XYZ file of C-alpha atoms in Angstrom:
596
model
C 213.752 213.070 323.728
C 212.895 214.761 327.012
C 214.487 218.131 327.551
C 213.892 221.848 327.343
C 211.095 222.953 325.040
C 212.355 225.403 322.432
C 210.196 227.324 320.015
C 211.199 226.949 316.372
C 209.693 229.876 314.535
C 208.633 229.930 310.913
C 207.414 227.028 308.751
C 210.544 227.080 306.556
C 212.838 226.786 309.570
C 210.730 223.920 310.881
C 210.748 222.258 307.454
C 214.548 222.435 307.288
C 214.909 221.007 310.788
C 212.404 218.240 310.005
C 214.149 217.253 306.765
C 217.487 217.041 308.554
C 216.052 215.174 311.558
C 214.525 212.507 309.324
C 218.018 211.341 308.376
C 220.347 212.128 311.290
C 224.012 211.612 310.511
C 223.480 211.653 306.741
C 224.515 214.445 304.392
C 221.530 215.972 302.605
C 222.334 217.942 299.496
C 221.616 221.648 299.277
C 219.505 221.158 296.157
C 217.374 218.577 297.957
C 216.866 220.882 300.927
C 216.066 223.883 298.745
C 213.551 221.887 296.721
C 211.946 220.500 299.861
C 211.609 223.924 301.467
C 210.603 226.148 298.553
C 209.518 223.770 295.785
C 209.317 225.696 292.532
C 208.783 229.064 294.263
C 212.496 229.685 294.735
C 213.857 232.842 296.376
C 216.127 235.152 294.401
C 219.275 233.656 295.993
C 218.389 230.106 297.145
C 221.845 229.287 298.543
C 221.923 232.413 300.694
C 218.343 231.881 301.849
C 219.225 228.326 302.894
C 222.237 229.555 304.878
C 219.967 231.982 306.734
C 217.635 229.153 307.719
C 220.617 227.019 308.789
C 221.708 229.745 311.210
C 218.247 229.869 312.744
C 218.167 226.094 313.163
C 221.599 226.098 314.834
C 220.337 228.644 317.336
C 217.683 226.254 318.673
C 219.569 222.956 318.652
C 220.260 221.261 322.007
C 223.791 220.761 323.275
C 223.968 217.143 322.041
C 223.286 218.099 318.408
C 225.177 220.015 315.770
C 224.313 221.072 312.243
C 227.450 220.564 310.163
C 228.211 222.023 306.770
C 229.610 219.320 304.491
C 230.638 219.622 300.857
C 227.424 220.001 298.867
C 225.053 219.872 301.814
C 224.374 219.697 305.539
C 224.319 216.972 308.190
C 222.538 216.907 311.543
C 224.940 215.202 313.928
C 222.815 213.533 316.585
C 221.982 209.956 317.602
C 218.737 208.754 316.043
C 217.378 207.631 319.423
C 217.799 211.198 320.652
C 215.026 212.163 318.226
C 211.549 211.230 319.430
C 210.317 210.166 316.002
C 213.089 207.613 315.531
C 213.021 206.486 319.155
C 209.265 205.957 318.789
C 209.570 203.793 315.675
C 212.355 201.726 317.252
C 210.234 201.087 320.347
C 207.180 200.155 318.275
C 209.174 197.631 316.243
C 210.644 196.146 319.422
C 207.254 195.969 321.136
C 205.575 194.217 318.196
C 208.411 191.675 318.112
C 208.034 191.094 321.865
C 204.303 190.420 321.474
C 205.060 187.911 318.719
C 207.653 186.137 320.884
C 205.312 185.870 323.882
C 207.068 188.454 326.081
C 203.756 190.160 326.832
C 204.684 192.049 330.010
C 207.814 193.424 328.389
C 205.875 194.296 325.240
C 203.276 196.215 327.242
C 206.008 198.261 328.903
C 207.812 198.924 325.600
C 204.674 199.987 323.745
C 203.506 202.154 326.655
C 206.873 203.908 326.438
C 206.496 204.409 322.708
C 202.990 205.865 322.950
C 204.054 208.160 325.792
C 206.282 209.918 323.238
C 203.289 210.796 321.047
C 202.273 214.431 321.385
C 200.134 214.970 318.289
C 200.371 214.484 314.548
C 203.961 214.594 313.248
C 204.822 217.552 311.005
C 201.249 218.732 311.541
C 201.632 222.051 309.703
C 204.247 220.907 307.185
C 202.592 218.072 305.271
C 202.326 220.064 302.044
C 205.924 218.889 301.675
C 205.795 215.490 299.935
C 208.690 214.045 301.960
C 207.154 215.036 305.281
C 203.681 213.903 304.217
C 205.044 210.453 303.421
C 206.848 210.176 306.746
C 203.861 211.497 308.687
C 201.637 208.884 307.086
C 204.051 206.045 307.929
C 204.517 207.212 311.521
C 200.758 207.568 311.997
C 200.355 204.002 310.768
C 203.052 202.913 313.243
C 201.097 204.546 316.067
C 197.963 202.555 315.208
C 200.036 199.378 314.957
C 201.476 200.139 318.400
C 197.987 200.612 319.869
C 196.817 197.327 318.355
C 199.891 195.400 319.505
C 199.596 196.879 323.002
C 195.961 195.751 323.098
C 197.066 192.185 322.342
C 199.640 192.312 325.140
C 197.229 193.759 327.702
C 194.466 191.260 326.887
C 196.899 188.339 327.191
C 198.040 189.743 330.556
C 194.423 189.896 331.792
C 194.464 193.712 331.708
C 192.152 194.245 328.745
C 189.984 196.760 330.614
C 192.918 199.208 330.650
C 192.980 199.566 326.852
C 189.232 199.810 326.183
C 189.077 203.616 326.227
C 191.987 204.078 323.815
C 190.618 201.468 321.394
C 187.133 203.004 321.522
C 188.593 206.453 320.783
C 190.687 205.205 317.865
C 187.818 203.297 316.286
C 185.553 206.345 316.498
C 188.154 208.280 314.494
C 188.936 205.453 312.042
C 185.683 203.462 311.820
C 186.710 201.564 308.661
C 189.825 200.009 310.222
C 188.716 196.442 310.796
C 191.863 195.483 312.717
C 190.974 198.066 315.380
C 187.462 196.668 315.642
C 188.907 193.173 316.090
C 191.194 194.310 318.928
C 188.353 196.161 320.663
C 185.936 193.241 320.362
C 188.552 190.858 321.766
C 189.226 193.196 324.689
C 185.492 193.534 325.352
C 185.012 189.754 325.266
C 187.945 189.312 327.661
C 186.341 191.728 330.127
C 182.873 190.219 329.858
C 181.280 193.131 327.978
C 179.625 191.035 325.289
C 176.721 193.397 324.652
C 179.134 196.215 323.825
C 181.169 193.828 321.649
C 178.060 193.078 319.596
C 177.414 196.803 319.215
C 180.963 197.406 317.956
C 180.639 194.652 315.362
C 177.259 195.904 314.154
C 178.462 199.507 313.886
C 181.640 198.526 312.045
C 179.672 196.353 309.656
C 177.302 199.250 308.936
C 180.183 201.647 308.223
C 181.839 199.168 305.866
C 178.606 198.649 303.968
C 177.678 202.342 303.648
C 181.154 203.740 302.986
C 182.834 201.008 300.921
C 180.001 198.761 299.792
C 181.604 195.652 301.361
C 180.917 193.261 304.212
C 183.378 192.521 307.052
C 186.551 190.571 306.378
C 186.743 186.915 307.481
C 188.872 187.778 310.531
C 186.286 190.262 311.834
C 183.484 187.768 311.233
C 185.466 185.095 313.052
C 186.027 187.209 316.158
C 182.352 188.238 316.156
C 181.402 184.574 316.350
C 183.408 184.326 319.580
C 181.099 186.757 321.368
C 179.166 184.920 324.062
C 176.485 185.959 326.519
C 172.961 186.953 325.617
C 171.565 186.528 322.138
C 174.018 185.298 319.555
C 175.113 187.882 317.066
C 174.094 187.261 313.471
C 177.235 187.237 311.382
C 176.163 184.724 308.785
C 177.452 181.214 308.426
C 180.131 182.350 306.004
C 182.222 185.425 305.330
C 179.731 187.866 303.890
C 181.750 189.244 300.998
C 179.454 187.269 298.712
C 178.132 188.200 295.340
C 175.084 187.580 293.427
C 174.160 186.144 290.185
C 170.478 186.484 289.523
C 169.517 183.507 291.684
C 172.034 183.360 294.528
C 170.537 182.694 297.948
C 172.482 182.326 301.172
C 171.595 181.185 304.665
C 172.459 183.873 307.219
C 171.518 182.266 310.529
C 168.107 183.724 311.230
C 165.211 181.991 313.012
C 163.300 181.583 309.767
C 163.677 177.811 309.525
C 166.507 175.288 309.198
C 168.117 177.141 306.327
C 167.580 180.610 307.824
C 166.360 183.550 305.788
C 167.875 184.183 302.390
C 169.283 187.377 300.957
C 170.789 188.433 297.658
C 174.175 190.097 298.138
C 176.301 192.091 295.706
C 179.919 192.272 294.705
C 181.810 194.978 296.629
C 180.813 198.251 295.027
C 183.529 199.935 292.966
C 184.268 203.493 294.020
C 186.129 204.263 290.760
C 185.891 203.177 287.139
C 188.049 200.413 285.731
C 189.960 202.023 282.871
C 191.919 200.600 279.964
C 191.125 196.921 280.497
C 188.480 196.109 277.859
C 190.777 193.764 275.840
C 191.671 191.848 279.003
C 188.030 191.624 280.060
C 187.039 190.125 276.708
C 189.828 187.547 276.916
C 188.954 186.628 280.495
C 185.274 186.248 279.584
C 186.292 183.748 276.918
C 188.839 181.914 279.086
C 186.337 181.381 281.904
C 184.265 179.322 279.494
C 187.023 176.749 279.111
C 188.849 176.441 282.435
C 187.877 175.712 286.025
C 190.902 177.388 287.605
C 192.039 180.724 286.199
C 194.750 182.649 288.071
C 195.471 186.307 287.392
C 199.144 186.937 288.104
C 201.139 190.155 288.092
C 203.233 192.582 290.074
C 202.160 194.665 293.041
C 199.539 197.292 292.256
C 198.970 196.157 288.669
C 195.210 195.792 289.205
C 194.604 192.047 289.498
C 191.815 192.380 292.059
C 190.005 195.145 290.154
C 190.152 193.105 286.966
C 188.890 189.944 288.677
C 185.958 191.730 290.313
C 185.012 193.481 287.086
C 184.964 190.321 284.999
C 183.126 188.411 287.740
C 180.429 191.055 287.824
C 180.004 190.713 284.069
C 179.866 186.916 283.889
C 178.168 186.004 287.202
C 174.880 185.136 285.503
C 176.565 182.172 283.764
C 176.750 180.385 287.137
C 173.384 179.442 288.619
C 174.604 180.382 292.110
C 176.549 183.445 291.000
C 179.898 184.379 292.573
C 181.473 184.504 295.990
C 184.527 186.505 296.956
C 186.995 185.482 299.662
C 189.702 188.057 300.412
C 192.817 186.350 301.759
C 195.184 189.316 302.171
C 194.573 189.631 305.904
C 194.475 185.890 306.614
C 197.501 184.982 308.705
C 198.465 181.611 307.248
C 197.442 178.836 304.902
C 195.678 176.875 307.632
C 193.407 179.802 308.397
C 192.873 180.425 304.684
C 191.780 176.819 304.103
C 189.389 177.070 307.046
C 187.868 180.260 305.634
C 187.357 178.685 302.198
C 185.802 175.536 303.635
C 183.518 177.591 305.860
C 182.426 179.707 302.899
C 181.468 176.548 301.029
C 179.698 175.078 304.052
C 182.143 172.227 304.601
C 182.582 170.922 308.151
C 185.997 171.297 309.779
C 187.798 167.987 309.207
C 185.099 165.630 307.979
C 184.825 166.974 304.468
C 181.041 166.637 304.687
C 178.636 169.426 303.905
C 177.342 171.153 307.006
C 173.622 170.264 307.373
C 172.708 173.741 308.650
C 174.377 175.626 305.825
C 174.387 173.662 302.585
C 175.551 176.039 299.855
C 174.115 175.096 296.527
C 177.492 175.958 294.994
C 178.946 172.703 296.364
C 177.519 169.598 294.767
C 174.427 171.366 293.475
C 174.283 174.507 291.385
C 177.230 176.112 289.644
C 179.404 178.581 291.551
C 182.259 180.929 290.661
C 184.562 181.335 293.679
C 186.995 184.286 293.669
C 190.083 183.826 295.841
C 191.818 187.194 296.105
C 195.493 187.649 297.089
C 196.673 184.056 297.382
C 200.414 184.711 297.159
C 201.195 184.572 300.884
C 199.127 181.414 301.508
C 200.150 179.300 298.505
C 199.863 176.141 300.616
C 196.132 176.603 300.061
C 196.695 175.196 296.577
C 196.273 171.572 297.634
C 192.911 172.287 299.255
C 191.741 174.216 296.192
C 192.726 171.284 293.986
C 190.733 168.891 296.188
C 187.681 171.150 296.041
C 187.846 171.333 292.259
C 188.202 167.568 291.945
C 185.360 166.912 294.393
C 182.913 169.504 293.078
C 182.655 169.564 289.277
C 180.280 172.551 289.295
C 182.839 174.795 291.025
C 185.028 177.281 289.106
C 187.819 179.232 290.838
C 189.114 182.647 289.750
C 192.239 183.468 291.778
C 194.517 186.489 291.998
C 198.116 186.011 293.083
C 201.560 187.456 292.498
C 202.685 183.939 291.608
C 200.918 180.830 290.257
C 199.173 178.387 292.577
C 200.852 175.486 290.774
C 197.797 173.214 290.567
C 197.306 170.791 287.651
C 194.805 172.307 285.242
C 195.583 175.885 286.296
C 195.375 178.469 283.512
C 197.506 181.593 283.997
C 196.575 185.085 282.873
C 199.471 187.541 283.400
C 198.100 191.042 284.064
C 200.371 193.599 282.430
C 200.701 197.281 283.388
C 198.724 199.804 281.359
C 200.348 200.955 278.128
C 201.991 204.392 278.383
C 202.463 206.764 275.410
C 205.712 207.018 273.530
C 207.951 210.025 274.081
C 206.872 213.036 272.029
C 203.215 211.959 271.702
C 200.703 214.670 270.859
C 197.835 215.276 273.343
C 195.354 213.370 271.171
C 197.652 210.343 270.932
C 198.501 210.498 274.642
C 194.792 210.481 275.522
C 194.526 207.192 273.679
C 196.962 205.658 276.146
C 195.260 203.675 278.959
C 197.873 204.876 281.460
C 197.253 208.554 280.669
C 193.501 207.980 280.635
C 193.672 206.509 284.158
C 195.921 209.317 285.434
C 193.565 211.981 284.078
C 190.461 210.272 285.455
C 191.907 210.085 288.968
C 193.389 213.592 288.765
C 190.001 215.039 287.781
C 188.494 213.438 290.859
C 190.863 215.686 292.838
C 190.711 218.763 290.580
C 187.713 218.922 288.276
C 189.464 221.405 285.929
C 192.566 219.250 285.425
C 193.211 218.496 281.759
C 195.939 217.541 279.324
C 197.356 220.364 277.191
C 200.189 220.926 274.782
C 202.212 222.311 277.684
C 201.808 219.408 280.102
C 201.217 216.512 277.695
C 204.788 215.252 277.584
C 205.161 215.689 281.351
C 202.070 213.556 282.052
C 203.234 210.983 279.505
C 206.651 210.891 281.180
C 205.026 210.331 284.598
C 203.122 207.372 283.163
C 206.290 205.924 281.611
C 208.382 206.453 284.747
C 205.691 204.661 286.769
C 205.616 201.776 284.271
C 201.863 202.141 283.756
C 201.222 200.522 287.166
C 197.645 201.536 288.117
C 198.312 201.851 291.853
C 201.310 204.112 291.218
C 199.368 206.239 288.718
C 196.470 206.673 291.139
C 198.778 207.704 293.982
C 200.589 210.149 291.673
C 197.328 211.614 290.379
C 196.221 212.252 293.964
C 199.120 214.719 294.275
C 197.651 217.197 291.774
C 195.886 218.980 294.631
C 199.269 220.364 295.790
C 201.758 219.747 292.964
C 201.942 220.470 289.245
C 202.672 217.583 286.854
C 206.210 218.937 286.466
C 206.719 218.906 290.237
C 205.365 215.358 290.447
C 207.740 214.229 287.702
C 210.821 215.752 289.361
C 209.972 213.986 292.626
C 209.762 210.528 291.072
C 213.466 210.012 291.760
C 212.232 209.432 295.311
C 208.891 207.951 294.324
C 208.273 205.960 297.484
C 208.038 209.094 299.593
C 205.774 210.773 297.077
C 203.399 207.917 296.360
C 201.677 207.199 299.644
C 198.692 208.242 301.680
C 195.726 206.156 300.439
C 194.200 205.674 303.881
C 191.065 203.958 302.571
C 193.046 201.182 300.910
C 194.080 197.880 302.392
C 197.328 198.196 304.337
C 199.413 196.694 301.566
C 198.162 199.338 299.077
C 198.389 202.479 301.217
C 201.684 203.337 299.535
C 203.671 202.121 296.554
C 206.464 201.043 298.897
C 204.275 198.808 301.062
C 202.698 197.224 297.975
C 206.099 196.076 296.698
C 207.403 195.293 300.184
C 204.586 192.725 300.470
C 206.264 190.798 297.604
C 209.842 191.401 298.772
C 209.141 189.900 302.192
C 208.083 186.629 300.527
C 211.430 186.138 298.763
C 213.974 183.589 299.893
C 217.505 184.875 300.553
C 218.908 183.617 297.202
C 216.114 185.425 295.349
C 216.811 188.672 297.204
C 220.487 188.429 296.391
C 219.675 187.736 292.740
C 217.340 190.747 292.602
C 220.141 192.915 293.951
C 222.518 191.451 291.372
C 220.054 192.151 288.530
C 219.677 195.710 289.884
C 223.127 196.370 288.451
C 221.592 195.961 284.957
C 219.026 198.787 284.670
C 218.235 197.863 281.054
C 218.011 194.156 281.815
C 220.408 191.330 281.022
C 220.597 187.841 279.584
C 221.025 184.804 281.801
C 224.631 184.531 280.640
C 225.411 188.143 281.608
C 223.912 187.722 285.062
C 225.673 184.387 285.480
C 229.070 185.852 284.597
C 228.719 188.667 287.080
C 228.352 186.569 290.217
C 228.756 183.177 291.799
C 226.300 180.291 291.818
C 223.556 179.252 289.446
C 221.443 182.217 288.350
C 218.657 180.376 286.542
C 216.845 179.134 289.652
C 216.634 182.442 291.562
C 215.807 184.371 288.372
C 213.002 181.921 287.667
C 211.683 182.494 291.168
C 211.693 186.273 290.635
C 209.820 185.885 287.342
C 207.300 183.570 288.987
C 206.721 186.102 291.778
C 206.143 188.919 289.238
C 209.180 190.952 290.296
C 211.151 190.378 287.090
C 209.982 190.207 283.462
C 211.390 187.732 280.935
C 210.852 188.379 277.221
C 212.315 185.087 276.063
C 215.879 186.391 276.091
C 216.463 189.109 278.680
C 215.456 189.543 282.297
C 214.505 193.045 283.396
C 212.798 194.877 286.211
C 210.208 197.580 285.859
C 211.709 200.935 286.850
C 209.595 200.985 290.011
C 210.772 197.526 291.090
C 214.340 198.542 290.231
C 214.023 201.590 292.489
C 212.668 199.460 295.341
C 215.498 196.923 295.066
C 217.969 199.804 295.085
C 216.441 201.029 298.331
C 217.057 197.636 299.953
C 220.794 198.023 299.424
C 220.752 200.571 302.271
C 219.567 197.961 304.769
C 220.570 194.603 303.319
C 224.047 193.587 302.164
C 224.441 193.064 298.452
C 225.844 189.669 297.549
C 226.948 189.283 293.938
């Protein structure tokens, strides 16, 4: 908070103060502090060295704070809102809620106050520390969310011109963030600067194509279509994340005749190899010959999207019109999702007739494979998908979702984590494990000389087991080899959600392991959350009878819901959580009451 500026000298003193300030009022153990400050390069007398740093921190604390020595550790006694970082996050959360509730003037004031507290990157010189890196990444994301929410408030108040400069600056520094482009385009439209809005869309589209090999998301395409004034911007008559079989042609709204010019598009280009999934790919190839609706289900970060895109790329030629991909993760609700799907297939809004300007041959004509990615938060789309399948016999749908769509005729394909090696495996045997193979591949992208040896084999295998073979978790862990040894990574997995973050190029839900699982947790009904917390008490899993005996109420229904949503596994007898899911549920006990 505002007050006298005091210089805190030395990176270790600043690290200690930062670690304490992250959790004001909580006792942090000496071992945790020592590990966070020195890592494996411990001083000769760690306890004495820590006490020396504590004295230096006490010398710079303001009058309203005290650093207390408590049995086994230290506690910074200060109100969280007296620390800018916490006050900032509280204001951002409040401002976003005010925007959602329609209190736009109040939201603008709240978010202005939050952003006024920002004086540069948090922990700017300390992010070699995994804990601080994780927090810095989350706070930086909160700042962008605050800027975007403030833009919404200002535009709705008729003050969009006041946020143009900040949005322009942010988009220049994060040109792949489509949500920023959307906010800027909306602000430009609101202020009558349509020519500049068209430029922003075109530039963003170019960056997405060159850097990621993809076209804009449906939401960005939709806002681009709202640009008026002057020549209409060409955004295509459908979301452009469309793929090609050998013969796919698509109208894109050019002046080349009633159907427009035609282009052949590609699947989004993969930036990394798909590893360890050949058996699944062969099975999916076969299954797509005998079903018209195939849904890949599985837990957060297990690789459903990667698997769907890989198999689609391999089998696209079997459909005369190839494949089309619709990404639903950023679509707000089922109504919007249905509209996006119907637009992609060229169906008019409510009439159900094919649009005469854009008549995709995949509807009623040639054969089309439609990929619907990330359906779990818009499951009400299921009815519309069923109608499309019944009305268009040449259409096949490949969906990815954390739970089934529940449509008659749906075939489910559960996507399992990658197999990890058994304890004590030799290097040669460990290399045969898909989980280890993926970890090594991603680690070598960071450090070309990284390899598995007799010394680190069991450590790498243990990392893969502790992370349940979840590809997202393995990739985030492998990215840490630029600053940590495998042994250091393994020791930090007790607090895996702080360690496994920082993938800025990924979709928001996959930028950290925590946010990937949180996406599923937020979809649970209260009884399912309570049941997850009850099952957390059984780290090795439990039978229905054991869970039933422990608490009140019927357990079968909520447990079934957790299995359906890919948060709990059922082997025919016992229910169990993956270790990573178990750790996440344990973290919720800090903020949500446990009800047995």
